[in-house]
Amino acid sequence: MGTDDVPLDDKAKRMRDLLSSFYSPDPSSTPNVSSKHGALDAINTNSFNADQYMNLLVQKSNLEALLQRHVEMAAEIKNLDTDLQMLVYENYNKFISATDAIKRMKSNIVGMEANMEQLLDKIMSVQSRSDGVNTSLFEKREHIEKLHRTRNLLRKVQFIYDLPARLGKCIKSEAYADAVKFYTGAMPIFKAYGDSSFQDCKRASEEAVAIIVKNLQRKLFSDSESIQARAEAAVLLKQLDFPVDSLKAKLLQKLEQSLGDLQLKTDELENVTVESTDPSKQGKVSDSIRSTPHEASVREFAEAICAYRVIFPDSEKQLITLAQDLVIKHFEMTEQYVKRRISSANLLGVLRTIWTDVLLMDEILCEAVLPDFSLEAAQVAVKQYVASTFTHLLQDISDALLKVNISPKEAAEEFPLQVALEASKKAVLQGSMDVLLDFRQLLDDDLGLLVKLRDFIIDWVQEGFQDFFRALDDRFLLLSGKNNSSSQDNGLTEGTQSEKVLAGLVLVLAQLSVFIEQTAIPRITEEIAASFSGGGVRGYENGPAFVPGEICRIFRSAGEKLLHHYINMSTQRVSTLLRKRFTTPNWVKHKEPREVHMFVDLFLQELEAVGSEVKQILPQGLLRKHRRSDSNGSTTSSRSNPLRDDKMSRSNTHRGRSQLLETHLAKLFKQKVEIFTKVEYTQESVVTTIVKLCLKSLQEFVRLQTFNRSGFQQIQLDIQFLRTPLKETVEDEAAIDFLLDEVIVAASERCLDPIPLEPPILDRLIQAKLAKSKEQNPIAS
């Protein structure tokens, strides 16, 4: 329909105008929409002028617009006729319905007035009869009420006369509550007639009440009575108007003494420990303490506090202190308990019991705010448990490492260092994973106390790992006999090392540091990120609690320090042998050499022991023999062989010293072989570095002595014998050749008559030594 295109407001407005025009008797009462007669929208007003409208419409519109306006007005006229017709039909139906309703009301009202008059007559008749009955029964009613009052009075009098006997029965049965109730009920009568009519009853009752007061006082201060019974006695004394305020301090002291019975006992905590180790009982850990008399004692204590508060309303401050003392004692016992090696299930059982006690006390003494107070105490206990757990983990790792100190004869394993290293790796990685799993149980538990501490626990765990690895680094240095301030030079300083520290332990610590840096820290970091993310209670300004990069740097540095420390210890052990070798004999009076000296065997045995330790711990490297042809520097000694051979062929000391000057001049124009390179975590690199340091130490000991010809030749023979086994041991043959040559040259410089052995003699003595070695050790040959 065309009306659907008209806006809703315009349609409603038009309907109101139609209704107004239909029902309004005065056309002038309808609102004048517009006072402008020349406007095109004035067609709906009462002052509409058709001529002006047409003139205005012709002036403003063209032919096509006039035709369009004609179509629209025809549609509007049709719509208005339809709406007016529907409005008339609807009003007609309403008028018919109203007429029918009026007719029904007239038919129903007919006869109602007669019925109302009959009802009024009946009501008046009932009222008159009721008045007659009341008048006839009035005297009897008054007499009955008087008899009833007399009966009640007689009952009260009888109760008063029977009161002393009743009080006596209550005393015998110890029903003091009933006795107090009877006596307080009779007090108004005694106050009114106690000095006249009921004087004897009052005297007898007071004597009985005096006995009751004594019994209640004795019960109040009896240690055998329960707290609740003593509290009831105090309430009864107060009802008897006894001055119980004087008993306030004594009763409070009794409550304080009862705190000792409410503390968590060590044997109860042990029961938690035993049951928590059984998987089938872990869900009932919290019931292990509450199943004991502990819960009953706490409930009795709570009821006593409630009764005490009723008796002494102004004692709130003392009761709050008392309740807080109970929580403090609980957590003090917990702090002592967590110092042991316990699991998170044990701790959860204890905390759940404490939390139950706190909620029970909070119900009767909410002013103490015990949940918040216990939260502060729980922070200390849980934080101490986290720290204690890391302490035990540190001790486990130390115990695994200390097994290295077992002597080879006592060790049951063939490779004790390797076994100790694997055990230490397991203690670090698996121990850390077990610790994280243990802490995870604290986070997953729904105990209200732990839910509030969740962010704190996450921070404590992260901080704990950071501090744990720092402490582990300090423990490594302590076990190695080396503190943080020790120098880290490659020289052969005569440091004072502890005799109890084995070099093998230091090597295990070095390799364990590498394992922690490369394997343990990344694995622990992943687990912390997965299960212990969040926290942030410590504040972002303090930075992250766990910084794996810093820990990796610490153990990278520790590994390098410990590896160099092992090299120094091994070198110093060999240097002690060399020192004895060169300080014992008189080299100026040395006899002609007849065989390789026995110190060579000892020297090779020490190197073999070092190689055995290294093979158990360190991996093999890419073995690449650094021969003379591979060296970047000179392939000869800093003193050239032609000069040295020429020098050795001279027997004149003056010419020998002149040759020494030429040797130093040649040294200035020669490029040295690179002797000391970076130490790698491989067997070959460590052994080579130790051999180099030992040879350098040997050279220094040679320079401190003065040799005759025989002494010089003995040094030449020993060094020549060492060439072959040392080259088979190390990876840098060029550096070893260079250092061996340096030892011989140093001996020649300190020799009074540096004439070397002839090559045939030298070879014969070496072959004799090799044959002797084969005879003594045929298996090795």
PDB file of N, CA and C in Angstrom, residues 586-662:
ATOM      1  N   ASN A 586     125.134 -34.236  42.636  1.00  0.00           N
ATOM      2  CA  ASN A 586     126.126 -33.191  42.392  1.00  0.00           C
ATOM      3  C   ASN A 586     126.534 -33.284  40.936  1.00  0.00           C
ATOM      4  N   TRP A 587     125.962 -32.414  40.129  1.00  0.00           N
ATOM      5  CA  TRP A 587     126.159 -32.512  38.681  1.00  0.00           C
ATOM      6  C   TRP A 587     127.583 -32.169  38.249  1.00  0.00           C
ATOM      7  N   VAL A 588     128.291 -31.442  39.073  1.00  0.00           N
ATOM      8  CA  VAL A 588     129.685 -31.107  38.705  1.00  0.00           C
ATOM      9  C   VAL A 588     130.575 -32.350  38.805  1.00  0.00           C
ATOM     10  N   LYS A 589     130.217 -33.282  39.679  1.00  0.00           N
ATOM     11  CA  LYS A 589     131.012 -34.505  39.869  1.00  0.00           C
ATOM     12  C   LYS A 589     130.277 -35.727  39.326  1.00  0.00           C
ATOM     13  N   HIS A 590     129.386 -35.531  38.400  1.00  0.00           N
ATOM     14  CA  HIS A 590     128.586 -36.637  37.869  1.00  0.00           C
ATOM     15  C   HIS A 590     129.479 -37.615  37.119  1.00  0.00           C
ATOM     16  N   LYS A 591     129.153 -38.896  37.242  1.00  0.00           N
ATOM     17  CA  LYS A 591     129.926 -39.921  36.569  1.00  0.00           C
ATOM     18  C   LYS A 591     129.439 -40.088  35.134  1.00  0.00           C
ATOM     19  N   GLU A 592     130.260 -40.773  34.385  1.00  0.00           N
ATOM     20  CA  GLU A 592     129.941 -40.994  32.975  1.00  0.00           C
ATOM     21  C   GLU A 592     128.649 -41.787  32.861  1.00  0.00           C
ATOM     22  N   PRO A 593     127.737 -41.419  31.986  1.00  0.00           N
ATOM     23  CA  PRO A 593     126.448 -42.121  31.863  1.00  0.00           C
ATOM     24  C   PRO A 593     126.609 -43.536  31.325  1.00  0.00           C
ATOM     25  N   ARG A 594     125.932 -44.463  31.966  1.00  0.00           N
ATOM     26  CA  ARG A 594     125.988 -45.850  31.526  1.00  0.00           C
ATOM     27  C   ARG A 594     124.613 -46.367  31.088  1.00  0.00           C
ATOM     28  N   GLU A 595     123.555 -45.690  31.507  1.00  0.00           N
ATOM     29  CA  GLU A 595     122.199 -46.080  31.118  1.00  0.00           C
ATOM     30  C   GLU A 595     121.262 -44.884  31.304  1.00  0.00           C
ATOM     31  N   VAL A 596     120.061 -45.019  30.772  1.00  0.00           N
ATOM     32  CA  VAL A 596     119.033 -43.993  30.949  1.00  0.00           C
ATOM     33  C   VAL A 596     118.629 -43.974  32.419  1.00  0.00           C
ATOM     34  N   HIS A 597     118.515 -42.763  32.985  1.00  0.00           N
ATOM     35  CA  HIS A 597     118.224 -42.652  34.416  1.00  0.00           C
ATOM     36  C   HIS A 597     116.787 -43.093  34.706  1.00  0.00           C
ATOM     37  N   MET A 598     116.602 -43.612  35.916  1.00  0.00           N
ATOM     38  CA  MET A 598     115.303 -44.145  36.312  1.00  0.00           C
ATOM     39  C   MET A 598     114.208 -43.069  36.397  1.00  0.00           C
ATOM     40  N   PHE A 599     114.611 -41.794  36.511  1.00  0.00           N
ATOM     41  CA  PHE A 599     113.580 -40.754  36.590  1.00  0.00           C
ATOM     42  C   PHE A 599     112.771 -40.696  35.312  1.00  0.00           C
ATOM     43  N   VAL A 600     113.364 -41.155  34.205  1.00  0.00           N
ATOM     44  CA  VAL A 600     112.642 -41.171  32.933  1.00  0.00           C
ATOM     45  C   VAL A 600     111.453 -42.110  33.017  1.00  0.00           C
ATOM     46  N   ASP A 601     111.662 -43.280  33.655  1.00  0.00           N
ATOM     47  CA  ASP A 601     110.550 -44.219  33.827  1.00  0.00           C
ATOM     48  C   ASP A 601     109.449 -43.619  34.705  1.00  0.00           C
ATOM     49  N   LEU A 602     109.874 -42.971  35.781  1.00  0.00           N
ATOM     50  CA  LEU A 602     108.883 -42.346  36.649  1.00  0.00           C
ATOM     51  C   LEU A 602     108.128 -41.235  35.935  1.00  0.00           C
ATOM     52  N   PHE A 603     108.866 -40.465  35.133  1.00  0.00           N
ATOM     53  CA  PHE A 603     108.242 -39.387  34.364  1.00  0.00           C
ATOM     54  C   PHE A 603     107.186 -39.938  33.405  1.00  0.00           C
ATOM     55  N   LEU A 604     107.537 -41.028  32.702  1.00  0.00           N
ATOM     56  CA  LEU A 604     106.577 -41.620  31.758  1.00  0.00           C
ATOM     57  C   LEU A 604     105.397 -42.260  32.489  1.00  0.00           C
ATOM     58  N   GLN A 605     105.638 -42.809  33.696  1.00  0.00           N
ATOM     59  CA  GLN A 605     104.534 -43.375  34.467  1.00  0.00           C
ATOM     60  C   GLN A 605     103.539 -42.293  34.890  1.00  0.00           C
ATOM     61  N   GLU A 606     104.061 -41.141  35.299  1.00  0.00           N
ATOM     62  CA  GLU A 606     103.167 -40.040  35.657  1.00  0.00           C
ATOM     63  C   GLU A 606     102.333 -39.602  34.465  1.00  0.00           C
ATOM     64  N   LEU A 607     102.959 -39.495  33.320  1.00  0.00           N
ATOM     65  CA  LEU A 607     102.213 -39.101  32.113  1.00  0.00           C
ATOM     66  C   LEU A 607     101.186 -40.167  31.734  1.00  0.00           C
ATOM     67  N   GLU A 608     101.533 -41.426  31.966  1.00  0.00           N
ATOM     68  CA  GLU A 608     100.577 -42.492  31.666  1.00  0.00           C
ATOM     69  C   GLU A 608      99.361 -42.407  32.597  1.00  0.00           C
ATOM     70  N   ALA A 609      99.613 -42.077  33.881  1.00  0.00           N
ATOM     71  CA  ALA A 609      98.495 -41.915  34.821  1.00  0.00           C
ATOM     72  C   ALA A 609      97.601 -40.753  34.397  1.00  0.00           C
ATOM     73  N   VAL A 610      98.216 -39.661  33.948  1.00  0.00           N
ATOM     74  CA  VAL A 610      97.431 -38.533  33.458  1.00  0.00           C
ATOM     75  C   VAL A 610      96.601 -38.939  32.252  1.00  0.00           C
ATOM     76  N   GLY A 611      97.231 -39.688  31.338  1.00  0.00           N
ATOM     77  CA  GLY A 611      96.490 -40.137  30.155  1.00  0.00           C
ATOM     78  C   GLY A 611      95.324 -41.034  30.506  1.00  0.00           C
ATOM     79  N   SER A 612      95.483 -41.887  31.556  1.00  0.00           N
ATOM     80  CA  SER A 612      94.390 -42.751  31.983  1.00  0.00           C
ATOM     81  C   SER A 612      93.228 -41.936  32.529  1.00  0.00           C
ATOM     82  N   GLU A 613      93.511 -40.904  33.314  1.00  0.00           N
ATOM     83  CA  GLU A 613      92.448 -40.048  33.840  1.00  0.00           C
ATOM     84  C   GLU A 613      91.738 -39.302  32.721  1.00  0.00           C
ATOM     85  N   VAL A 614      92.505 -38.788  31.803  1.00  0.00           N
ATOM     86  CA  VAL A 614      91.929 -37.995  30.719  1.00  0.00           C
ATOM     87  C   VAL A 614      91.045 -38.855  29.827  1.00  0.00           C
ATOM     88  N   LYS A 615      91.461 -40.099  29.587  1.00  0.00           N
ATOM     89  CA  LYS A 615      90.673 -40.972  28.707  1.00  0.00           C
ATOM     90  C   LYS A 615      89.319 -41.306  29.323  1.00  0.00           C
ATOM     91  N   GLN A 616      89.225 -41.326  30.661  1.00  0.00           N
ATOM     92  CA  GLN A 616      87.946 -41.623  31.307  1.00  0.00           C
ATOM     93  C   GLN A 616      86.959 -40.472  31.215  1.00  0.00           C
ATOM     94  N   ILE A 617      87.454 -39.266  31.096  1.00  0.00           N
ATOM     95  CA  ILE A 617      86.600 -38.087  31.215  1.00  0.00           C
ATOM     96  C   ILE A 617      86.399 -37.364  29.885  1.00  0.00           C
ATOM     97  N   LEU A 618      87.465 -37.096  29.179  1.00  0.00           N
ATOM     98  CA  LEU A 618      87.395 -36.240  27.992  1.00  0.00           C
ATOM     99  C   LEU A 618      87.244 -37.066  26.724  1.00  0.00           C
ATOM    100  N   PRO A 619      86.589 -36.516  25.724  1.00  0.00           N
ATOM    101  CA  PRO A 619      86.470 -37.231  24.445  1.00  0.00           C
ATOM    102  C   PRO A 619      87.730 -37.076  23.615  1.00  0.00           C
ATOM    103  N   GLN A 620      87.837 -37.946  22.639  1.00  0.00           N
ATOM    104  CA  GLN A 620      88.955 -37.834  21.716  1.00  0.00           C
ATOM    105  C   GLN A 620      88.702 -36.707  20.726  1.00  0.00           C
ATOM    106  N   GLY A 621      89.804 -36.004  20.388  1.00  0.00           N
ATOM    107  CA  GLY A 621      89.699 -34.962  19.385  1.00  0.00           C
ATOM    108  C   GLY A 621      90.065 -35.485  18.015  1.00  0.00           C
ATOM    109  N   LEU A 622      90.027 -34.592  17.048  1.00  0.00           N
ATOM    110  CA  LEU A 622      90.480 -34.947  15.699  1.00  0.00           C
ATOM    111  C   LEU A 622      91.991 -34.989  15.724  1.00  0.00           C
ATOM    112  N   LEU A 623      92.508 -36.198  15.840  1.00  0.00           N
ATOM    113  CA  LEU A 623      93.952 -36.369  16.020  1.00  0.00           C
ATOM    114  C   LEU A 623      94.682 -35.935  14.766  1.00  0.00           C
ATOM    115  N   ARG A 624      95.502 -34.942  14.947  1.00  0.00           N
ATOM    116  CA  ARG A 624      96.303 -34.419  13.823  1.00  0.00           C
ATOM    117  C   ARG A 624      97.701 -34.139  14.336  1.00  0.00           C
ATOM    118  N   LYS A 625      98.605 -34.959  13.966  1.00  0.00           N
ATOM    119  CA  LYS A 625      99.989 -34.796  14.413  1.00  0.00           C
ATOM    120  C   LYS A 625     100.601 -33.548  13.807  1.00  0.00           C
ATOM    121  N   HIS A 626     101.069 -32.682  14.673  1.00  0.00           N
ATOM    122  CA  HIS A 626     101.724 -31.462  14.228  1.00  0.00           C
ATOM    123  C   HIS A 626     103.220 -31.736  14.123  1.00  0.00           C
ATOM    124  N   ARG A 627     103.646 -32.089  12.914  1.00  0.00           N
ATOM    125  CA  ARG A 627     105.055 -32.455  12.712  1.00  0.00           C
ATOM    126  C   ARG A 627     105.867 -31.220  12.352  1.00  0.00           C
ATOM    127  N   ARG A 628     107.155 -31.445  12.213  1.00  0.00           N
ATOM    128  CA  ARG A 628     108.023 -30.312  11.921  1.00  0.00           C
ATOM    129  C   ARG A 628     107.658 -29.666  10.598  1.00  0.00           C
ATOM    130  N   SER A 629     107.249 -30.482   9.625  1.00  0.00           N
ATOM    131  CA  SER A 629     106.915 -29.921   8.319  1.00  0.00           C
ATOM    132  C   SER A 629     105.632 -29.114   8.352  1.00  0.00           C
ATOM    133  N   ASP A 630     104.771 -29.331   9.406  1.00  0.00           N
ATOM    134  CA  ASP A 630     103.512 -28.601   9.511  1.00  0.00           C
ATOM    135  C   ASP A 630     103.656 -27.288  10.247  1.00  0.00           C
ATOM    136  N   SER A 631     104.778 -27.043  10.851  1.00  0.00           N
ATOM    137  CA  SER A 631     104.917 -25.862  11.684  1.00  0.00           C
ATOM    138  C   SER A 631     104.995 -24.619  10.842  1.00  0.00           C
ATOM    139  N   ASN A 632     104.339 -23.563  11.311  1.00  0.00           N
ATOM    140  CA  ASN A 632     104.404 -22.283  10.616  1.00  0.00           C
ATOM    141  C   ASN A 632     105.713 -21.570  10.872  1.00  0.00           C
ATOM    142  N   GLY A 633     106.338 -21.928  11.980  1.00  0.00           N
ATOM    143  CA  GLY A 633     107.575 -21.252  12.336  1.00  0.00           C
ATOM    144  C   GLY A 633     108.766 -22.012  11.822  1.00  0.00           C
ATOM    145  N   SER A 634     109.839 -21.845  12.509  1.00  0.00           N
ATOM    146  CA  SER A 634     111.083 -22.486  12.111  1.00  0.00           C
ATOM    147  C   SER A 634     110.991 -23.965  12.400  1.00  0.00           C
ATOM    148  N   THR A 635     111.566 -24.782  11.597  1.00  0.00           N
ATOM    149  CA  THR A 635     111.565 -26.221  11.790  1.00  0.00           C
ATOM    150  C   THR A 635     112.721 -26.665  12.643  1.00  0.00           C
ATOM    151  N   THR A 636     113.506 -25.751  13.121  1.00  0.00           N
ATOM    152  CA  THR A 636     114.632 -26.084  13.990  1.00  0.00           C
ATOM    153  C   THR A 636     114.476 -25.344  15.290  1.00  0.00           C
ATOM    154  N   SER A 637     115.387 -25.585  16.188  1.00  0.00           N
ATOM    155  CA  SER A 637     115.390 -24.880  17.449  1.00  0.00           C
ATOM    156  C   SER A 637     115.757 -23.431  17.219  1.00  0.00           C
ATOM    157  N   SER A 638     115.533 -22.642  18.252  1.00  0.00           N
ATOM    158  CA  SER A 638     115.934 -21.250  18.144  1.00  0.00           C
ATOM    159  C   SER A 638     117.440 -21.115  17.994  1.00  0.00           C
ATOM    160  N   ARG A 639     118.118 -22.154  18.329  1.00  0.00           N
ATOM    161  CA  ARG A 639     119.559 -22.227  18.064  1.00  0.00           C
ATOM    162  C   ARG A 639     119.762 -23.293  17.008  1.00  0.00           C
ATOM    163  N   SER A 640     120.259 -22.972  15.816  1.00  0.00           N
ATOM    164  CA  SER A 640     120.277 -23.881  14.673  1.00  0.00           C
ATOM    165  C   SER A 640     121.177 -25.074  14.959  1.00  0.00           C
ATOM    166  N   ASN A 641     120.815 -26.230  14.387  1.00  0.00           N
ATOM    167  CA  ASN A 641     121.573 -27.457  14.609  1.00  0.00           C
ATOM    168  C   ASN A 641     123.021 -27.368  14.144  1.00  0.00           C
ATOM    169  N   PRO A 642     123.303 -26.751  12.964  1.00  0.00           N
ATOM    170  CA  PRO A 642     124.731 -26.659  12.571  1.00  0.00           C
ATOM    171  C   PRO A 642     125.537 -25.906  13.595  1.00  0.00           C
ATOM    172  N   LEU A 643     125.000 -24.812  14.116  1.00  0.00           N
ATOM    173  CA  LEU A 643     125.745 -24.064  15.123  1.00  0.00           C
ATOM    174  C   LEU A 643     125.916 -24.900  16.385  1.00  0.00           C
ATOM    175  N   ARG A 644     124.809 -25.629  16.774  1.00  0.00           N
ATOM    176  CA  ARG A 644     124.894 -26.406  17.994  1.00  0.00           C
ATOM    177  C   ARG A 644     125.877 -27.574  17.846  1.00  0.00           C
ATOM    178  N   ASP A 645     125.848 -28.258  16.673  1.00  0.00           N
ATOM    179  CA  ASP A 645     126.786 -29.371  16.460  1.00  0.00           C
ATOM    180  C   ASP A 645     128.221 -28.888  16.462  1.00  0.00           C
ATOM    181  N   ASP A 646     128.411 -27.724  15.825  1.00  0.00           N
ATOM    182  CA  ASP A 646     129.749 -27.150  15.800  1.00  0.00           C
ATOM    183  C   ASP A 646     130.188 -26.779  17.203  1.00  0.00           C
ATOM    184  N   LYS A 647     129.214 -26.262  17.958  1.00  0.00           N
ATOM    185  CA  LYS A 647     129.535 -25.872  19.325  1.00  0.00           C
ATOM    186  C   LYS A 647     129.896 -27.084  20.182  1.00  0.00           C
ATOM    187  N   MET A 648     129.126 -28.176  20.015  1.00  0.00           N
ATOM    188  CA  MET A 648     129.382 -29.360  20.829  1.00  0.00           C
ATOM    189  C   MET A 648     130.701 -30.030  20.476  1.00  0.00           C
ATOM    190  N   SER A 649     131.190 -29.829  19.241  1.00  0.00           N
ATOM    191  CA  SER A 649     132.448 -30.459  18.819  1.00  0.00           C
ATOM    192  C   SER A 649     133.668 -29.737  19.355  1.00  0.00           C
ATOM    193  N   ARG A 650     133.446 -28.586  19.904  1.00  0.00           N
ATOM    194  CA  ARG A 650     134.581 -27.825  20.452  1.00  0.00           C
ATOM    195  C   ARG A 650     134.761 -28.165  21.922  1.00  0.00           C
ATOM    196  N   SER A 651     135.927 -28.335  22.309  1.00  0.00           N
ATOM    197  CA  SER A 651     136.232 -28.641  23.696  1.00  0.00           C
ATOM    198  C   SER A 651     136.722 -27.446  24.459  1.00  0.00           C
ATOM    199  N   ASN A 652     136.933 -26.401  23.784  1.00  0.00           N
ATOM    200  CA  ASN A 652     137.443 -25.199  24.426  1.00  0.00           C
ATOM    201  C   ASN A 652     136.290 -24.414  25.016  1.00  0.00           C
ATOM    202  N   THR A 653     136.413 -24.085  26.262  1.00  0.00           N
ATOM    203  CA  THR A 653     135.323 -23.365  26.938  1.00  0.00           C
ATOM    204  C   THR A 653     135.130 -21.991  26.356  1.00  0.00           C
ATOM    205  N   HIS A 654     136.210 -21.302  25.999  1.00  0.00           N
ATOM    206  CA  HIS A 654     136.087 -19.954  25.440  1.00  0.00           C
ATOM    207  C   HIS A 654     135.353 -19.979  24.119  1.00  0.00           C
ATOM    208  N   ARG A 655     135.724 -20.948  23.301  1.00  0.00           N
ATOM    209  CA  ARG A 655     135.043 -21.040  22.017  1.00  0.00           C
ATOM    210  C   ARG A 655     133.578 -21.440  22.220  1.00  0.00           C
ATOM    211  N   GLY A 656     133.332 -22.257  23.254  1.00  0.00           N
ATOM    212  CA  GLY A 656     131.934 -22.620  23.532  1.00  0.00           C
ATOM    213  C   GLY A 656     131.107 -21.409  23.918  1.00  0.00           C
ATOM    214  N   ARG A 657     131.663 -20.517  24.728  1.00  0.00           N
ATOM    215  CA  ARG A 657     130.924 -19.324  25.128  1.00  0.00           C
ATOM    216  C   ARG A 657     130.750 -18.369  23.955  1.00  0.00           C
ATOM    217  N   SER A 658     131.752 -18.312  23.069  1.00  0.00           N
ATOM    218  CA  SER A 658     131.592 -17.490  21.864  1.00  0.00           C
ATOM    219  C   SER A 658     130.461 -18.024  21.006  1.00  0.00           C
ATOM    220  N   GLN A 659     130.416 -19.370  20.931  1.00  0.00           N
ATOM    221  CA  GLN A 659     129.328 -19.974  20.148  1.00  0.00           C
ATOM    222  C   GLN A 659     127.968 -19.679  20.783  1.00  0.00           C
ATOM    223  N   LEU A 660     127.921 -19.618  22.102  1.00  0.00           N
ATOM    224  CA  LEU A 660     126.674 -19.289  22.812  1.00  0.00           C
ATOM    225  C   LEU A 660     126.190 -17.901  22.430  1.00  0.00           C
ATOM    226  N   LEU A 661     127.148 -16.931  22.265  1.00  0.00           N
ATOM    227  CA  LEU A 661     126.779 -15.594  21.832  1.00  0.00           C
ATOM    228  C   LEU A 661     126.200 -15.629  20.428  1.00  0.00           C
ATOM    229  N   GLU A 662     126.824 -16.429  19.569  1.00  0.00           N
ATOM    230  CA  GLU A 662     126.289 -16.550  18.209  1.00  0.00           C
ATOM    231  C   GLU A 662     124.891 -17.169  18.218  1.00  0.00           C
TER     232      GLU A 662
END
